[in-house]
Coordinates of C-alpha atoms in Angstrom, one line a residue:
Chain A
M1 CA 177.1 89.3 47.7
T2 CA 175.3 92.7 47.9
E3 CA 174.9 94.3 51.3
I4 CA 171.2 94.3 52.0
S5 CA 170.3 95.7 55.4
R6 CA 167.4 94.8 57.7
E7 CA 165.9 98.2 56.8
D8 CA 166.2 97.4 53.1
V9 CA 164.3 94.1 53.6
L10 CA 161.6 95.9 55.5
H11 CA 161.4 98.6 52.8
L12 CA 161.1 95.9 50.1
A13 CA 158.4 94.2 52.2
R14 CA 156.4 97.4 52.4
L15 CA 156.8 97.9 48.6
S16 CA 155.5 94.4 48.1
S17 CA 152.7 94.6 50.7
L18 CA 154.1 91.8 52.8
E19 CA 153.9 92.1 56.6
L20 CA 156.8 89.7 57.3
S21 CA 157.0 87.8 60.5
E22 CA 160.1 88.4 62.5
D23 CA 161.5 84.8 62.0
E24 CA 161.6 85.3 58.2
I25 CA 163.4 88.6 58.0
S26 CA 167.0 87.6 58.5
G27 CA 166.7 84.6 56.1
L28 CA 165.3 86.8 53.4
Q29 CA 168.0 89.4 54.1
N30 CA 170.7 86.8 53.5
D31 CA 169.0 85.2 50.4
I32 CA 168.1 88.5 48.7
G33 CA 171.7 89.8 49.2
N34 CA 173.1 86.6 47.7
I35 CA 170.7 86.6 44.7
L36 CA 171.3 90.3 43.9
G37 CA 175.1 89.6 44.2
Y38 CA 174.7 86.7 41.7
V39 CA 172.7 88.7 39.1
Q40 CA 175.2 91.6 39.3
Q41 CA 177.5 89.7 37.0
L42 CA 175.5 91.3 34.2
G43 CA 177.4 94.4 35.0
N44 CA 180.4 92.8 33.1
L45 CA 178.4 92.7 29.9
D46 CA 178.6 95.5 27.4
T47 CA 175.1 96.4 26.3
K48 CA 175.9 99.9 24.9
G49 CA 173.5 100.6 22.0
V50 CA 171.5 97.4 22.5
E51 CA 167.7 97.7 22.4
P52 CA 165.8 95.9 25.3
T53 CA 163.5 93.0 24.5
Y54 CA 160.2 93.1 26.2
Q55 CA 158.4 90.4 24.3
V56 CA 159.3 87.6 21.9
T57 CA 156.2 86.9 19.7
G58 CA 156.9 89.5 17.1
L59 CA 153.2 90.2 17.2
Q60 CA 152.3 93.9 17.0
N61 CA 149.1 95.7 17.7
V62 CA 146.6 92.8 17.9
W63 CA 143.3 94.6 17.3
R64 CA 139.7 93.4 17.3
D65 CA 136.7 95.1 15.8
N66 CA 134.9 97.5 18.0
D67 CA 131.6 95.6 17.8
T68 CA 133.3 92.3 18.7
V69 CA 132.6 91.5 22.4
I70 CA 134.9 88.8 23.7
D71 CA 133.2 86.4 26.1
Y72 CA 135.7 85.8 28.9
G73 CA 133.4 83.0 30.3
V74 CA 132.7 84.6 33.7
T75 CA 130.0 86.7 35.2
R76 CA 129.9 89.4 37.9
E77 CA 127.8 87.2 40.1
Q78 CA 130.4 84.4 39.8
L79 CA 133.2 86.7 40.8
L80 CA 131.4 88.3 43.7
K81 CA 130.6 84.9 45.1
R82 CA 134.4 84.2 45.3
A83 CA 135.2 87.4 47.3
P84 CA 136.0 86.6 50.9
Q85 CA 133.3 89.2 51.9
S86 CA 130.6 90.9 49.8
A87 CA 127.3 92.7 50.2
D88 CA 124.9 94.5 48.0
N89 CA 126.7 93.4 44.8
Q90 CA 130.0 94.8 46.1
V91 CA 133.2 93.5 47.6
K92 CA 133.4 94.4 51.3
V93 CA 136.7 95.7 52.7
P94 CA 137.8 97.1 56.1
K95 CA 137.4 100.8 56.7
V96 CA 140.2 102.7 54.9
L97 CA 139.9 106.2 56.4
Chain B
M1 CA 151.0 54.0 28.9
T2 CA 150.2 55.7 25.6
I3 CA 147.1 57.3 24.3
S4 CA 146.6 54.6 21.6
E5 CA 146.8 51.9 24.3
V6 CA 144.2 53.6 26.3
Q7 CA 142.0 54.0 23.3
E8 CA 142.3 50.2 22.7
Q9 CA 141.2 49.6 26.3
I10 CA 138.2 51.9 25.9
K11 CA 137.1 50.0 22.8
A12 CA 137.6 46.7 24.6
S13 CA 135.8 47.8 27.8
S14 CA 134.4 51.3 28.4
A15 CA 135.5 54.8 29.1
R16 CA 134.1 54.4 32.6
A17 CA 136.3 51.3 33.2
V18 CA 139.4 53.1 32.0
V19 CA 138.7 56.3 34.1
E20 CA 137.9 54.2 37.1
A21 CA 141.2 52.3 36.7
S22 CA 143.1 55.6 36.4
I23 CA 141.5 56.9 39.6
A24 CA 142.2 53.7 41.4
K25 CA 145.8 53.8 40.4
A26 CA 146.1 57.4 41.5
K27 CA 144.8 56.4 44.9
Q28 CA 147.2 53.5 45.2
N29 CA 150.1 55.8 44.5
A30 CA 149.1 58.5 47.1
E31 CA 152.6 58.1 48.8
Y32 CA 154.2 60.1 45.9
N33 CA 152.0 63.1 46.7
A34 CA 151.8 63.8 43.0
L35 CA 148.1 64.7 43.0
L36 CA 146.5 67.5 45.1
S37 CA 142.9 66.5 44.2
L38 CA 140.8 64.2 42.1
T39 CA 137.9 65.3 40.0
E40 CA 136.3 61.9 40.4
E41 CA 132.6 62.8 40.2
R42 CA 132.9 65.0 37.2
A43 CA 135.3 62.5 35.5
L44 CA 132.9 59.6 35.9
E45 CA 129.9 61.6 34.6
R46 CA 131.9 62.5 31.5
A47 CA 133.0 58.9 31.1
D48 CA 129.4 57.8 31.1
A49 CA 128.6 60.4 28.6
V50 CA 131.4 59.1 26.3
D51 CA 130.0 55.5 26.7
A52 CA 126.5 56.8 25.8
G53 CA 127.9 58.5 22.7
K54 CA 127.0 62.0 23.9
I55 CA 130.7 63.1 24.1
T56 CA 132.9 62.3 21.0
G57 CA 136.2 63.4 19.7
K58 CA 139.8 62.5 19.0
L59 CA 140.4 61.8 22.7
A60 CA 137.0 60.5 23.7
G61 CA 137.3 58.9 27.1
V62 CA 141.1 59.4 27.5
P63 CA 141.9 60.4 31.0
F64 CA 144.4 63.2 31.8
V65 CA 145.6 65.3 34.7
V66 CA 146.3 69.0 34.8
K67 CA 148.8 70.9 36.9
D68 CA 147.0 72.7 39.7
N69 CA 147.7 76.1 38.3
F70 CA 145.2 75.5 35.5
L71 CA 141.6 76.5 36.2
A72 CA 139.4 73.4 35.9
F73 CA 136.1 72.2 37.1
G74 CA 135.5 69.4 39.6
A75 CA 138.1 70.3 42.2
P76 CA 139.7 73.5 43.7
T77 CA 142.5 75.3 41.8
T78 CA 145.1 76.1 44.5
A79 CA 148.4 76.6 42.5
A80 CA 149.7 74.5 45.5
S81 CA 149.4 77.7 47.7
K82 CA 147.5 78.6 50.8
M83 CA 146.5 81.8 49.0
L84 CA 144.2 79.9 46.7
A85 CA 143.3 77.1 49.1
G86 CA 139.8 75.8 48.1
F87 CA 139.5 78.2 45.2
D88 CA 136.6 77.2 43.0
A89 CA 137.3 78.1 39.4
P90 CA 134.5 79.9 37.7
L91 CA 135.8 78.9 34.3
Q92 CA 138.2 76.5 32.7
A93 CA 141.6 77.2 31.1
T94 CA 141.3 77.3 27.3
A95 CA 143.8 74.4 27.1
V96 CA 141.5 72.2 29.3
E97 CA 138.4 73.3 27.3
K98 CA 140.0 72.3 24.0
L99 CA 141.0 68.9 25.3
E100 CA 137.5 68.4 26.7
A101 CA 136.0 69.4 23.4
E102 CA 137.9 66.4 21.9
G103 CA 136.4 64.2 24.6
A104 CA 139.4 63.9 27.0
I105 CA 138.5 63.5 30.7
C106 CA 140.4 65.4 33.4
I107 CA 140.6 63.1 36.5
G108 CA 142.6 65.4 38.8
K109 CA 145.0 68.3 39.6
S110 CA 148.7 67.7 40.1
N111 CA 151.2 69.1 42.7
L112 CA 153.6 71.9 41.9
D113 CA 155.9 74.5 43.6
A114 CA 153.4 77.1 44.9
F115 CA 152.6 79.5 42.0
A116 CA 155.1 77.4 40.0
H117 CA 158.1 79.0 41.8
G118 CA 160.7 76.4 42.0
G119 CA 162.5 73.5 40.4
S120 CA 161.7 70.6 42.8
T121 CA 158.0 70.8 43.9
E122 CA 159.4 71.2 47.4
N123 CA 157.9 74.7 47.6
S124 CA 154.3 73.3 47.5
A125 CA 152.2 74.3 50.5
Y126 CA 151.0 70.7 50.5
G127 CA 154.3 68.9 50.7
P128 CA 156.8 67.7 48.0
T129 CA 156.1 65.2 45.3
K130 CA 158.5 62.2 45.2
N131 CA 160.4 61.0 42.2
A132 CA 158.8 58.2 40.2
Y133 CA 162.1 56.3 40.2
D134 CA 163.3 56.9 43.7
K135 CA 161.1 58.2 46.5
T136 CA 164.0 59.8 48.4
R137 CA 164.6 62.1 45.4
V138 CA 162.8 65.1 44.1
S139 CA 160.3 65.0 41.2
G140 CA 161.8 68.1 39.7
G141 CA 159.6 71.1 39.2
S142 CA 157.6 73.0 39.1
S143 CA 155.4 70.6 37.1
G144 CA 156.7 67.7 39.3
G145 CA 153.3 66.2 40.0
S146 CA 152.4 66.0 36.3
A147 CA 155.7 64.4 35.4
V148 CA 155.4 61.7 38.1
I149 CA 151.8 60.9 37.2
T150 CA 152.8 60.3 33.6
A151 CA 155.8 58.3 34.6
L152 CA 153.7 56.1 37.0
D153 CA 151.3 55.4 34.1
I154 CA 148.3 56.8 36.0
V155 CA 147.1 58.6 32.8
P156 CA 148.7 58.7 29.3
F157 CA 149.2 62.5 29.4
T158 CA 149.4 65.4 31.8
L159 CA 149.6 69.2 31.3
G160 CA 152.2 71.5 32.8
S161 CA 153.4 75.1 32.5
D162 CA 157.0 76.0 31.7
T163 CA 158.4 79.5 32.5
G164 CA 162.0 78.5 32.8
G165 CA 162.2 74.7 32.6
S166 CA 159.2 73.6 34.7
I167 CA 158.0 71.0 32.2
R168 CA 161.4 70.0 30.7
Q169 CA 163.3 69.4 33.9
P170 CA 160.7 67.2 35.8
A171 CA 160.2 65.3 32.5
S172 CA 164.0 64.7 32.4
F173 CA 164.0 63.6 36.1
N174 CA 161.2 61.1 35.6
G175 CA 162.1 59.6 32.2
V176 CA 159.1 61.1 30.2
V177 CA 158.6 63.4 27.3
G178 CA 158.0 67.1 28.0
I179 CA 157.5 70.0 25.6
K180 CA 157.8 73.7 26.1
P181 CA 156.4 75.1 22.9
T182 CA 157.2 78.3 21.1
Y183 CA 156.0 81.2 23.2
G184 CA 152.4 81.9 22.2
T185 CA 151.6 78.4 20.8
V186 CA 149.0 77.5 23.5
S187 CA 146.6 80.0 25.2
R188 CA 147.5 80.9 28.7
Y189 CA 143.9 82.0 29.5
G190 CA 142.8 80.4 32.8
V191 CA 146.3 79.5 33.9
V192 CA 147.7 81.2 37.0
A193 CA 150.1 83.8 35.7
M194 CA 153.8 83.7 36.8
A195 CA 156.0 85.6 34.3
S196 CA 153.9 86.7 31.3
S197 CA 156.8 87.1 28.9
T198 CA 158.0 83.5 29.3
D199 CA 155.0 81.5 30.5
T200 CA 154.1 78.6 28.2
I201 CA 151.7 75.6 28.3
G202 CA 152.8 72.1 27.3
S203 CA 152.3 68.4 27.8
I204 CA 154.1 65.6 29.5
T205 CA 153.6 62.2 27.9
S206 CA 155.3 58.8 27.8
N207 CA 156.1 59.0 24.1
V208 CA 156.6 61.7 21.4
A209 CA 153.6 60.8 19.3
D210 CA 151.3 61.6 22.2
A211 CA 152.9 65.0 22.6
E212 CA 152.2 65.6 19.0
T213 CA 148.6 64.6 19.5
V214 CA 148.0 66.7 22.6
M215 CA 149.9 69.8 21.3
S216 CA 148.1 69.8 18.0
I217 CA 144.8 70.0 19.9
M218 CA 145.9 72.7 22.3
A219 CA 147.7 75.0 19.9
G220 CA 146.2 78.0 18.2
R221 CA 145.0 81.5 18.5
D222 CA 142.6 82.4 21.4
D223 CA 140.7 85.7 21.6
R224 CA 141.1 85.5 25.4
D225 CA 144.9 85.5 25.1
M226 CA 146.2 88.2 22.8
T227 CA 149.7 86.8 22.8
T228 CA 148.7 83.5 21.1
L229 CA 150.0 82.8 17.6
P230 CA 147.9 81.6 14.7
D231 CA 148.0 77.8 14.6
F232 CA 151.2 76.5 13.0
F233 CA 151.3 73.1 14.5
E234 CA 151.5 70.7 11.6
V235 CA 153.2 67.4 12.4
P236 CA 155.4 66.1 9.7
Q237 CA 155.6 62.4 9.1
F238 CA 159.4 62.3 9.2
V239 CA 162.4 64.7 9.1
K240 CA 164.7 64.5 6.2
P241 CA 168.2 63.2 6.9
G242 CA 171.0 65.8 6.7
Q243 CA 169.8 68.1 9.4
K244 CA 172.6 70.2 10.8
I245 CA 172.6 70.0 14.6
G246 CA 174.6 72.0 17.0
L247 CA 175.7 70.5 20.3
I248 CA 176.0 73.4 22.7
K249 CA 179.5 73.2 24.2
E250 CA 178.8 75.5 27.2
F251 CA 176.3 72.8 28.3
M252 CA 178.9 70.1 28.3
T253 CA 181.5 71.5 30.8
D254 CA 182.9 69.8 33.8
G255 CA 180.2 71.2 36.0
V256 CA 177.8 68.8 34.3
D257 CA 177.6 65.3 35.6
I258 CA 179.7 63.0 33.5
E259 CA 176.9 60.4 33.2
V260 CA 174.6 63.2 31.8
R261 CA 177.3 64.2 29.3
T262 CA 177.8 60.6 28.2
K263 CA 174.1 60.1 27.5
I264 CA 174.0 63.4 25.5
N265 CA 177.0 62.3 23.4
E266 CA 175.3 58.9 22.8
Y267 CA 172.2 60.7 21.6
A268 CA 174.3 62.8 19.3
D269 CA 175.8 59.6 17.9
S270 CA 172.3 58.2 17.2
L271 CA 171.4 61.4 15.4
R272 CA 174.5 60.9 13.2
A273 CA 173.5 57.3 12.6
K274 CA 170.2 58.6 11.2
G275 CA 172.2 60.7 8.6
H276 CA 172.3 64.0 10.4
T277 CA 175.4 66.0 11.3
V278 CA 176.2 67.0 14.8
E279 CA 179.0 69.4 15.6
E280 CA 180.0 71.5 18.6
V281 CA 178.7 75.1 18.7
S282 CA 179.2 77.9 21.1
L283 CA 176.5 80.2 22.7
P284 CA 178.7 82.4 25.0
M285 CA 175.6 84.4 26.3
L286 CA 174.6 81.2 28.2
E287 CA 176.9 82.4 30.9
Y288 CA 174.5 85.3 31.6
S289 CA 171.2 83.5 31.0
L290 CA 170.5 82.7 34.6
A291 CA 171.2 86.2 35.8
I292 CA 169.0 87.6 33.1
Y293 CA 166.2 85.2 34.0
Y294 CA 166.4 85.9 37.8
I295 CA 165.9 89.6 37.2
I296 CA 163.2 89.5 34.5
V297 CA 161.1 86.7 36.0
P298 CA 160.9 88.0 39.6
A299 CA 160.0 91.5 38.1
E300 CA 157.1 90.0 36.2
I301 CA 156.2 87.8 39.3
S302 CA 156.0 90.9 41.6
S303 CA 153.6 92.5 39.1
N304 CA 151.5 89.4 38.4
L305 CA 151.2 88.4 42.1
A306 CA 150.1 91.9 43.1
R307 CA 146.5 90.7 42.3
Y308 CA 146.5 88.5 45.4
D309 CA 145.4 91.2 47.8
G310 CA 142.9 89.4 50.1
I311 CA 140.1 91.5 48.7
H312 CA 138.8 89.9 45.5
Y313 CA 139.3 86.2 45.9
G314 CA 141.6 83.8 47.7
Y315 CA 142.8 84.0 51.3
R316 CA 142.0 86.9 53.6
A317 CA 143.6 87.3 57.0
E318 CA 141.2 87.7 59.9
G319 CA 140.9 90.7 62.1
A320 CA 142.9 93.3 60.1
K321 CA 142.1 96.8 61.3
T322 CA 143.3 98.7 58.2
L323 CA 143.5 98.0 54.5
A324 CA 147.3 98.0 54.5
E325 CA 147.3 95.5 57.3
L326 CA 144.7 93.3 55.4
Y327 CA 147.0 93.3 52.3
G328 CA 150.2 92.7 54.3
R329 CA 148.9 89.9 56.5
S330 CA 146.9 88.1 53.8
R331 CA 149.9 88.1 51.5
N332 CA 152.3 87.1 54.2
D333 CA 150.2 84.2 55.3
G334 CA 149.1 83.1 51.8
F335 CA 152.5 83.0 50.1
M336 CA 155.4 80.6 50.6
T337 CA 158.9 82.0 51.4
E338 CA 160.0 81.4 47.8
N339 CA 157.1 83.4 46.5
K340 CA 158.0 86.3 48.9
R341 CA 161.7 86.1 47.9
R342 CA 160.8 86.4 44.2
I343 CA 158.2 89.2 44.8
M344 CA 160.8 91.2 46.8
I345 CA 163.6 90.7 44.3
G346 CA 161.1 91.9 41.7
S347 CA 160.3 95.0 43.7
Y348 CA 164.0 95.7 44.1
V349 CA 165.0 95.4 40.4
L350 CA 162.0 97.6 39.4
S351 CA 162.6 100.3 42.0
S352 CA 163.6 103.7 40.7
G353 CA 167.3 104.0 41.1
Y354 CA 167.9 100.3 40.4
F355 CA 165.6 99.8 37.3
D356 CA 168.3 100.8 34.8
A357 CA 171.1 98.7 36.4
Y358 CA 169.0 95.6 36.8
Y359 CA 165.8 95.3 34.8
L360 CA 166.7 97.4 31.8
K361 CA 170.2 95.8 31.7
A362 CA 168.7 92.3 31.8
Q363 CA 166.2 93.2 28.9
K364 CA 169.2 94.4 26.8
A365 CA 171.2 91.3 27.7
R366 CA 168.2 89.2 26.6
T367 CA 168.4 90.9 23.2
L368 CA 172.0 89.7 22.9
L369 CA 171.1 86.2 23.9
I370 CA 168.3 86.1 21.3
K371 CA 170.8 87.4 18.7
Q372 CA 173.2 84.6 19.4
F373 CA 170.4 82.0 19.0
N374 CA 169.4 83.6 15.7
D375 CA 173.0 83.6 14.5
L376 CA 173.3 79.8 15.3
F377 CA 169.9 79.1 13.6
A378 CA 171.2 80.7 10.5
Q379 CA 173.7 77.8 10.3
Y380 CA 172.0 75.0 12.2
D381 CA 168.5 73.5 12.1
L382 CA 168.4 72.8 15.8
L383 CA 170.5 72.6 18.9
I384 CA 170.9 69.9 21.5
G385 CA 172.3 69.6 25.1
P386 CA 171.3 68.3 28.5
V387 CA 168.1 69.4 30.3
A388 CA 169.7 69.7 33.7
P389 CA 173.3 69.3 35.0
T390 CA 172.4 66.3 37.2
T391 CA 169.8 63.6 37.6
A392 CA 167.1 64.1 40.3
F393 CA 168.7 65.3 43.5
R394 CA 167.7 64.2 47.0
L395 CA 164.8 65.8 48.8
G396 CA 166.0 68.6 51.0
D397 CA 169.4 68.8 49.3
N398 CA 168.9 72.3 47.7
T399 CA 166.2 73.8 49.9
S400 CA 168.5 75.8 52.2
D401 CA 170.3 77.6 49.3
P402 CA 168.1 79.4 46.7
I403 CA 171.0 80.0 44.3
K404 CA 171.9 76.3 44.3
M405 CA 168.3 75.6 43.4
Y406 CA 168.3 78.3 40.7
L407 CA 171.4 76.8 39.1
E408 CA 169.3 73.7 38.3
D409 CA 167.6 75.9 35.7
V410 CA 170.7 77.0 33.9
M411 CA 170.1 74.9 30.8
T412 CA 166.4 75.5 30.5
V413 CA 166.1 79.2 30.9
P414 CA 167.8 80.3 27.7
A415 CA 165.1 78.9 25.4
S416 CA 162.5 80.4 27.7
L417 CA 164.0 83.9 27.5
A418 CA 164.2 83.6 23.7
G419 CA 160.6 82.2 23.4
L420 CA 162.0 79.1 21.5
P421 CA 160.5 75.6 21.5
A422 CA 162.4 73.1 23.5
I423 CA 161.6 69.5 24.3
S424 CA 163.0 67.0 26.8
V425 CA 163.1 63.4 25.8
P426 CA 164.5 60.4 27.6
A427 CA 168.2 59.6 26.7
G428 CA 168.8 56.7 29.1
V429 CA 169.4 56.2 32.8
S430 CA 172.4 56.6 35.1
Q431 CA 174.3 53.8 36.8
T432 CA 171.8 54.2 39.7
D433 CA 168.9 53.9 37.3
M434 CA 167.9 57.6 37.4
P435 CA 166.6 59.0 34.1
I436 CA 168.6 61.4 32.0
G437 CA 166.9 63.7 29.5
V438 CA 168.2 65.3 26.3
Q439 CA 167.0 68.7 25.3
L440 CA 166.3 69.7 21.7
I441 CA 165.9 73.4 21.0
G442 CA 164.8 74.8 17.7
P443 CA 163.9 78.1 16.1
A444 CA 160.5 79.7 16.8
R445 CA 157.6 77.6 15.4
S446 CA 159.8 74.5 14.7
D447 CA 158.0 72.6 17.5
A448 CA 156.5 69.9 15.3
K449 CA 159.8 69.3 13.6
L450 CA 161.6 68.9 16.9
L451 CA 159.0 66.3 17.9
A452 CA 159.2 64.4 14.6
L453 CA 163.0 64.2 14.9
A454 CA 162.8 63.0 18.5
R455 CA 160.1 60.4 17.4
S456 CA 162.5 59.0 14.7
L457 CA 165.0 58.2 17.5
E458 CA 162.7 56.7 20.0
T459 CA 163.7 53.2 21.0
K460 CA 160.6 51.9 22.9

C-alpha cells in the first residue's frame, strides 16, 4: 500500500471540493492508500515509446456547418427552474467576496 | 418474457392491459428494491394513445424500464444519489426518445449504484437491489435494478449503462442477456456521465433476439453526442460455421470459480458442435487491465462529477456562509462514500507531480492492451470467457473492501478500455442454482455478429 497521510486526504478533499466529515476521513485514508498501492503495479510495465490512448472511436474532427444550430432540447427557463435558488433570470449564490 | 410474447398479449387484449399488468407485477415485487420509481400516469396515457392508434411503431405498447441515470419524463432522475433526489428531467435521453418514437412505453426507473459507481447496487442511496434468484445475494451492478426487472419478467427489456461491466455483470448474475455495444454505438445524450471515454448504453433482455431489436432501434449517430458512430447495426440472419474463436486463458485460472469455468468450457463445446473452432489464446495485458481502469475511470469521474456544485441543479446544503463552504458541504452530503473515493483518486492521479506516473502511464498501458486485442482479432473472429469470477456474492460480503469489490470487474473492464462490443449470455446455473454468464467479445462494430452467434446457441 501507498502511505497516504491524513493531510494528504484533506488536501485531496480540498482539490475535490468535498468538506469531509470527521468520521469518513480515516476510512478514506486507508482505502485510497490501498487503491493507489494496487494500481502502482503499472510501474512494472515498460511503456517506453508508447503513445497514450485518449479515445477509442477513431473519429476525428467531427464538424458541423456554421449555420446548423443543434437543438439540445432544453431552454434557459427550464434550467433556471431547476436551480436551487434563482432570481431575475439568474442563479442565486451566497456572497463570494 | 419476450417482446414478441408481449406483442401477442397486446393484440389479444390492449396496450393498457399489458402496461397495467407490468406495473402491478412491479408493485408485487417491491421487496427486491429493483425500481426507484414508477412512471405510471405517463405510461398509462401512452398506452391509451397506442390503443387509440395515435402512437404506432415497431414496439407499440411494449413496456420497458430505464436505469435511473437516464433522463426520462414521468418520474425523477436521481442516479440513485441524494445529489439528484427529486431531479425533474427537462428532456429525455436520446435512447429513450428513440424507443418512444417506436411506441415503447417506459413504466419506471431502476436502481443502481449511485452515479453507476459500483458492481453490486449496494452503493445506492436508496438501498441495495436483491438478486432475482436469491434475495440474500447481490443483483450485481451497477445496472442491478434493470437486470433484476428483466429476470423477474416485469417487462421484456430494460436499459442500462456499462462503463466497466455494469450491464454484463448484473446480466450474468441474474441469468439474462446484456450487451455493452461498441463505444459510440448509442448516443449518451441525456445519460448521467460517469467516465466519458468508456461510457456505453445497452439493453438487458431475456433473449438475444430482443437485444437485436432494441439495439437496432437505439443505435446511430446523434448530433447531440459527437462521439456517436454512423449506424452500423445490421443484424445477420445467421453466422457462418467455421468462426475462429479464442478462449482467453487468463480468464480461466484457479482464481475463477470452478463451476464458472466448467460452464464456459461447456459453452465452448457447444460452439464447436456448431462447426466453429475454439482454442486457447493469451492476452497478457489483462493482468494490468484493472489497474489501468481504476486510474482512467476515477480521473474521468472526478472531472465529470465536478458539475455537481450545489449551484445549478441538484442538492444544495443549507446555511453555507461562503461559496467554498457551499460547494464542499453540498458535495459531501450529496455523494456516497464510493463517489468520494473515486473523485479523490481521480484528483490524485491528475495532480501535477503524479500525472505522468499514474494517468499518462495508464493511457499508454491502454494502448498496449488495445494492441494485444487487435493482434488477436487479426487471427480470431471473436473471444470468449466468463463475465465474472464468481456467481452473485452475498449482500454485504464485499462492501468493506473496495479492492475486493473492484476485482469483480476484472473480466469486464478490458473490453471497456478498448471500446469493444461485449455481451453476456446465460451459460447455465451453478449447483446452488445461481446463474452463470459467458462473455463474447468481438472487434469494434461486430456487435450484431456477436448477437447472431449467441442466438444460434440459445437453448430456450
